[in-house]
Coordinates of C-alpha atoms in Angstrom, one line a residue:
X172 CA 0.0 0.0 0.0
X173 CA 2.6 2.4 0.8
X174 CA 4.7 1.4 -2.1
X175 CA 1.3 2.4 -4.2
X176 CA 0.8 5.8 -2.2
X177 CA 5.1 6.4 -3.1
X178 CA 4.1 5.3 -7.1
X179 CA 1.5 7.9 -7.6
X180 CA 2.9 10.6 -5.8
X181 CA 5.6 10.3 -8.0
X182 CA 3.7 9.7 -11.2
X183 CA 1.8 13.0 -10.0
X184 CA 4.6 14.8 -9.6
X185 CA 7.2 13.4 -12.7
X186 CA 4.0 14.3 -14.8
X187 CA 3.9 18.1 -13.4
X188 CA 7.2 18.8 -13.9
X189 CA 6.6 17.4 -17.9
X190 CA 3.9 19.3 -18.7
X191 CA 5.3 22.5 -17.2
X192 CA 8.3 21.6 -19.4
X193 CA 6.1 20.8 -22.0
X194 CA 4.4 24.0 -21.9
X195 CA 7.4 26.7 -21.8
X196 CA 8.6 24.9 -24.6
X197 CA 11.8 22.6 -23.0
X198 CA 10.6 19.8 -25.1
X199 CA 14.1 17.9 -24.2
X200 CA 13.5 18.2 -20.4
X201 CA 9.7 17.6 -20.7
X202 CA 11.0 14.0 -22.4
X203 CA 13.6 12.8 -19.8
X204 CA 10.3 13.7 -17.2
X205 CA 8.1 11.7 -19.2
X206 CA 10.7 8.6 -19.7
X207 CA 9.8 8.6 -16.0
X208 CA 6.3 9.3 -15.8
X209 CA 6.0 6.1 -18.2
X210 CA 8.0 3.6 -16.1
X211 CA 5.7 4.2 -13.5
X212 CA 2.3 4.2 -15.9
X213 CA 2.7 3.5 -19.1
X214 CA -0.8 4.4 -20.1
X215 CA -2.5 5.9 -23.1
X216 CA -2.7 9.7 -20.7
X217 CA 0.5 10.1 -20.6
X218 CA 1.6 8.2 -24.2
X219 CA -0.2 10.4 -25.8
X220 CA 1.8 13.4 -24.1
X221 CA 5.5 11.6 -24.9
X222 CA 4.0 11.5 -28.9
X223 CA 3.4 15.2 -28.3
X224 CA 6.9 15.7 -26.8
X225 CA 8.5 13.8 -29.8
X226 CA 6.4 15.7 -32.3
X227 CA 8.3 18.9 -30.7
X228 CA 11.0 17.3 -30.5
X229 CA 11.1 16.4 -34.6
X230 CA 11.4 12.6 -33.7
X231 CA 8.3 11.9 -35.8
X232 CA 9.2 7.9 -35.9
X233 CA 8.7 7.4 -32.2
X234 CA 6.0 10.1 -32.0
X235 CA 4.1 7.8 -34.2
X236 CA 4.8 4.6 -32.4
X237 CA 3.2 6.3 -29.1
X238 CA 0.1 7.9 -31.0
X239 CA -0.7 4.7 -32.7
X240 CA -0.4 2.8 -29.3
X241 CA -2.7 5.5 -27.7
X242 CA -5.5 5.7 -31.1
X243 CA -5.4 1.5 -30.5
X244 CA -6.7 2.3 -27.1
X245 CA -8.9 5.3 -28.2
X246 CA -9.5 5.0 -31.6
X247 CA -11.5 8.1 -32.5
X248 CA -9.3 10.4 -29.6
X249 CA -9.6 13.7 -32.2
X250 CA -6.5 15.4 -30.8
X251 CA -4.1 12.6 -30.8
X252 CA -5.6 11.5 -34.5
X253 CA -4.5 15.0 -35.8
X254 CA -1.0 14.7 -34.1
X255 CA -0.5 11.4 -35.7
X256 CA -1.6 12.5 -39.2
X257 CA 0.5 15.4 -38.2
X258 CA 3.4 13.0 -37.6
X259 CA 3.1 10.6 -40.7
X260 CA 3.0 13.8 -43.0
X261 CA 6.4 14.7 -42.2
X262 CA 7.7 11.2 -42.3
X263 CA 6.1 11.1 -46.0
X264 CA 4.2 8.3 -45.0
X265 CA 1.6 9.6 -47.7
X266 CA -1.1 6.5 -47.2
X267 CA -1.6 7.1 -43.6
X268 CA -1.5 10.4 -43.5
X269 CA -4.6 10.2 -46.4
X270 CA -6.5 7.8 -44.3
X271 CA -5.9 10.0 -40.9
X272 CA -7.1 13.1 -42.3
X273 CA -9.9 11.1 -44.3
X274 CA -11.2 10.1 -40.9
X275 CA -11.1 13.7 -39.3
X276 CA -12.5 15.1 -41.8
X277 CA -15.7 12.7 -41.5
X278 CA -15.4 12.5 -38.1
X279 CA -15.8 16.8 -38.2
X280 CA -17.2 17.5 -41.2
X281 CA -17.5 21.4 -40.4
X282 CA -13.9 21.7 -39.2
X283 CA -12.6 23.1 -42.5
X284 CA -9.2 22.6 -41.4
X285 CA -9.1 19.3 -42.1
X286 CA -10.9 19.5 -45.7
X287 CA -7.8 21.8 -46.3
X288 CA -5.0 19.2 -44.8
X289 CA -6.7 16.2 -46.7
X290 CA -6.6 18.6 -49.9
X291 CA -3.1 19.2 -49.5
X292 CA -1.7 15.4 -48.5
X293 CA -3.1 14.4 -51.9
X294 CA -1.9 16.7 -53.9
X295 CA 2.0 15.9 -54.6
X296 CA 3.4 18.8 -55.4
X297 CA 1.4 21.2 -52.4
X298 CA 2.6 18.1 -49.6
X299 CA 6.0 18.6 -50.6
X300 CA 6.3 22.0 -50.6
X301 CA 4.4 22.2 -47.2
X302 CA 6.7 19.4 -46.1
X303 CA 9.7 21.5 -47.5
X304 CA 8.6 24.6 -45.5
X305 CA 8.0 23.3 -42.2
X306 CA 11.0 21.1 -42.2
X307 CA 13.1 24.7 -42.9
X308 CA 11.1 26.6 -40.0
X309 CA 11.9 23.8 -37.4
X310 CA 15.3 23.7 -39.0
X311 CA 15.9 27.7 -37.9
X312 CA 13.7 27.7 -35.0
X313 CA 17.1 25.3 -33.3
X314 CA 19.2 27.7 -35.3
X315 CA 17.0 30.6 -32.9
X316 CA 17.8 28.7 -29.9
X317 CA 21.4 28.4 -30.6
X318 CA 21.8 32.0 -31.5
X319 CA 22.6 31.6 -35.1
X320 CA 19.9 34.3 -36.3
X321 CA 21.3 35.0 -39.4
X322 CA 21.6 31.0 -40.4
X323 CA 17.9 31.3 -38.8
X324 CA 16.6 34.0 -41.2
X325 CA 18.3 32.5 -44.4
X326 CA 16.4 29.3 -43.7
X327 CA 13.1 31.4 -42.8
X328 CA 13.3 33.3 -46.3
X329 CA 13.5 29.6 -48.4
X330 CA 10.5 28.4 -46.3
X331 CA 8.6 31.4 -47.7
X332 CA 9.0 30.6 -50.7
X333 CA 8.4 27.5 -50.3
X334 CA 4.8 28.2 -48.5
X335 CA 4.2 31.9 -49.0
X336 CA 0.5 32.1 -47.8
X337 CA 1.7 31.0 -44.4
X338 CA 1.5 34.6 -42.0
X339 CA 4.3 32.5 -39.2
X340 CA 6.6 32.9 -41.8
X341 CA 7.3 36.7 -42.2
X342 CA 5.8 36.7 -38.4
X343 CA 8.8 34.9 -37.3
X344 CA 11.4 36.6 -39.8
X345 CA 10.1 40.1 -38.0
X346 CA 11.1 38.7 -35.0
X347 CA 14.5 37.9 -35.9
X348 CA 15.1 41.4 -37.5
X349 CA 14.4 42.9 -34.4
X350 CA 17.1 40.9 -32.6
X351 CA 19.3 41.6 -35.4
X352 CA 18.6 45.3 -34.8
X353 CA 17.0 45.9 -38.6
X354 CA 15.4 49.0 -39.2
X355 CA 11.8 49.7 -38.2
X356 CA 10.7 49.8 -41.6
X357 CA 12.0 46.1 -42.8
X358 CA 10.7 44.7 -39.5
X359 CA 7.6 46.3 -39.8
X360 CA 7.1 44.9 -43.2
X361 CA 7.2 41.8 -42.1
X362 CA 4.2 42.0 -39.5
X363 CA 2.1 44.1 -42.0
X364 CA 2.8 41.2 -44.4
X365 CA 1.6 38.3 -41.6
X366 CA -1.3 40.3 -40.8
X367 CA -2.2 40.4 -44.4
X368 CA -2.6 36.9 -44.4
X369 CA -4.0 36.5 -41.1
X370 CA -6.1 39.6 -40.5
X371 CA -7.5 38.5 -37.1
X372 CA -4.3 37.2 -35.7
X373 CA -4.3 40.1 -32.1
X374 CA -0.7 39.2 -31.7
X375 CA 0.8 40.2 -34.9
X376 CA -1.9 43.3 -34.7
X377 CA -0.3 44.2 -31.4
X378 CA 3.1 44.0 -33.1
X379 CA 2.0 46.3 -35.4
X380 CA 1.0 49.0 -33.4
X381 CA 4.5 49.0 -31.4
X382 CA 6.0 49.4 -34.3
X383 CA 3.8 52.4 -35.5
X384 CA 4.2 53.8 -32.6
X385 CA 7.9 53.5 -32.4
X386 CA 8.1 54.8 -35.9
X387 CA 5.5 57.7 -35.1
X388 CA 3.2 56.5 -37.9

């Protein structure tokens, strides 16, 4: 008995420390507390939030071995469906990312999202270019965390192109000019840009009016 009352406290308190992790975004400590969590209860809960670890982590392989244990528990579970299809498209695993967002998109046939991701994972040459982008954001956002915000904002600029109606993009290339000290002009470009293709986005708006403001506009 005591041995259980020892077990959860630490399950309760291995999982805390994750998701906190988790949430201000140090994926790499958030998985060493999870590894923990799981020798303790290795459960669909809390495989489920190692497959979202590994999907932040860019270690789509395992993220889909624990989503696929969890949607074998919980087969229609929307949220770890998504992350799985989420998962398989960057692996390029074409098939199951199809059937995935087939089965959202029937499952929540007014979520227009989905529509749009099952439109885009069968057509070959919009995947790859989405694919192509994303791989390049994740690419600089570790060259953001190591400080290389030049290498950063080269790889930013190819993922535009790659996926120009994306408003993260130029968000996220804003934010790096102001680090790099660019004038207000190029950075606010870059917001006015985001917020053209996001027009109810209150973050980038707020960006905006700092800028205005700074500039006296």
């Amino acid at each position: 008995m005591l041995k259980d009352l020892l077990d959860y406290i630490m399950l309760k308190f291995f999982h805390y420390k994750g998701i906190m992790a988790l949430v201000k975004g140090r994926y790499v400590k958030a998985y060493h507390w999870m590894q923990k969590v799981l020798m303790i209860s290795n459960t669909p809960e809390y495989q489920y939030d190692m497959g979202i670890i590994l999907l932040s982590l860019y270690k789509y392989e395992e993220a889909v071995d624990y989503l696929h244990k969890v949607l074998i528990a919980v087969p229609d579970n929307e949220i770890a469906l998504l992350a799985y299809a989420q998962s398989q498209s960057m692996l390029r695993h074409w098939e199951e990312a199809t059937e995935s967002f087939t089965h959202l998109a029937a499952q929540h046939p007014t979520n227009l999202s989905y529509q749009r991701y099952l439109e885009l994972v069968r057509n070959s040459i919009k995947r790859e270019k989405n694919i192509c982008a994303r791989e390049l954001v994740n690419l600089a956002q570790t060259e953001v965390e190591k400080g290389q915000l030049n290498e950063a904002l080269t790889h930013l600029r190819e993922a535009e192109a790659f996926d120009p109606q994306n408003p993260q993009i130029p968000n996220n290339i804003g934010a790096i000019l102001i680090s790099l000290k660019r004038s207000n002009e190029e950075i606010l470009d870059h917001f006015e840009k985001a917020l053209s293709l996001d027009p109810e986005n209150e973050k980038i708006k707020r960006n905006i009016v700092y800028f205005r403001h700074k500039m006296k506009i």
